[in-house]
PDB file of C-alpha atoms in Angstrom:
ATOM      1  CA  MET D  62      35.099-129.444 -21.736  1.00  0.00           C
ATOM      2  CA  ALA D  63      37.239-128.468 -18.773  1.00  0.00           C
ATOM      3  CA  THR D  64      35.485-126.912 -15.783  1.00  0.00           C
ATOM      4  CA  ASN D  65      38.523-126.176 -13.598  1.00  0.00           C
ATOM      5  CA  LEU D  66      39.728-123.045 -15.399  1.00  0.00           C
ATOM      6  CA  PRO D  67      37.895-119.954 -14.115  1.00  0.00           C
ATOM      7  CA  GLY D  68      36.796-117.554 -16.834  1.00  0.00           C
ATOM      8  CA  VAL D  69      37.775-119.943 -19.638  1.00  0.00           C
ATOM      9  CA  VAL D  70      35.978-122.727 -21.479  1.00  0.00           C
ATOM     10  CA  ALA D  71      38.606-125.247 -22.617  1.00  0.00           C
ATOM     11  CA  VAL D  72      37.682-127.922 -25.167  1.00  0.00           C
ATOM     12  CA  ARG D  73      39.776-130.798 -26.507  1.00  0.00           C
ATOM     13  CA  ASP D  74      39.406-134.174 -28.191  1.00  0.00           C
ATOM     14  CA  SER D  75      39.057-136.702 -25.362  1.00  0.00           C
ATOM     15  CA  LYS D  76      40.607-139.382 -27.597  1.00  0.00           C
ATOM     16  CA  ASP D  77      43.753-137.250 -27.953  1.00  0.00           C
ATOM     17  CA  PRO D  78      44.409-135.667 -24.529  1.00  0.00           C
ATOM     18  CA  GLY D  79      47.845-134.450 -25.605  1.00  0.00           C
ATOM     19  CA  GLY D  80      46.484-132.794 -28.725  1.00  0.00           C
ATOM     20  CA  PRO D  81      45.486-129.188 -29.277  1.00  0.00           C
ATOM     21  CA  LYS D  82      43.112-127.364 -26.965  1.00  0.00           C
ATOM     22  CA  LEU D  83      40.599-124.688 -27.850  1.00  0.00           C
ATOM     23  CA  LEU D  84      39.987-121.883 -25.350  1.00  0.00           C
ATOM     24  CA  PHE D  85      36.851-119.741 -25.401  1.00  0.00           C
ATOM     25  CA  THR D  86      35.446-117.000 -23.230  1.00  0.00           C
ATOM     26  CA  PRO D  87      32.213-118.055 -21.533  1.00  0.00           C
ATOM     27  CA  ALA D  88      30.306-115.512 -23.659  1.00  0.00           C
ATOM     28  CA  ASP D  89      31.756-116.904 -26.897  1.00  0.00           C
ATOM     29  CA  TRP D  90      30.970-120.468 -25.808  1.00  0.00           C
ATOM     30  CA  GLN D  91      27.382-119.512 -24.922  1.00  0.00           C
ATOM     31  CA  ALA D  92      26.987-117.826 -28.313  1.00  0.00           C
ATOM     32  CA  PHE D  93      28.277-120.960 -30.069  1.00  0.00           C
ATOM     33  CA  VAL D  94      25.996-123.303 -28.107  1.00  0.00           C
ATOM     34  CA  GLY D  95      23.059-120.976 -28.732  1.00  0.00           C
ATOM     35  CA  GLY D  96      23.827-121.024 -32.456  1.00  0.00           C
ATOM     36  CA  VAL D  97      23.906-124.821 -32.454  1.00  0.00           C
ATOM     37  CA  LYS D  98      20.571-124.987 -30.618  1.00  0.00           C
ATOM     38  CA  ASN D  99      19.023-122.478 -33.032  1.00  0.00           C
ATOM     39  CA  GLY D 100      20.190-124.418 -36.097  1.00  0.00           C
ATOM     40  CA  GLU D 101      22.542-121.687 -37.319  1.00  0.00           C
ATOM     41  CA  PHE D 102      25.057-124.303 -38.468  1.00  0.00           C
ATOM     42  CA  ASP D 103      22.599-126.662 -40.146  1.00  0.00           C
ATOM     43  CA  ARG D 104      23.023-127.086 -43.860  1.00  0.00           C
TER      44      ARG D 104
END
């Protein structure tokens, strides 16, 4: 996760630095992390 882009959360595969990047707003990223912590994506 990149921390040098203000107002954006950038995520990429560290094994493929030239590959695609995903950009999220901080609110969207917090919602995703909260969902993971709450088990919303568990099967």
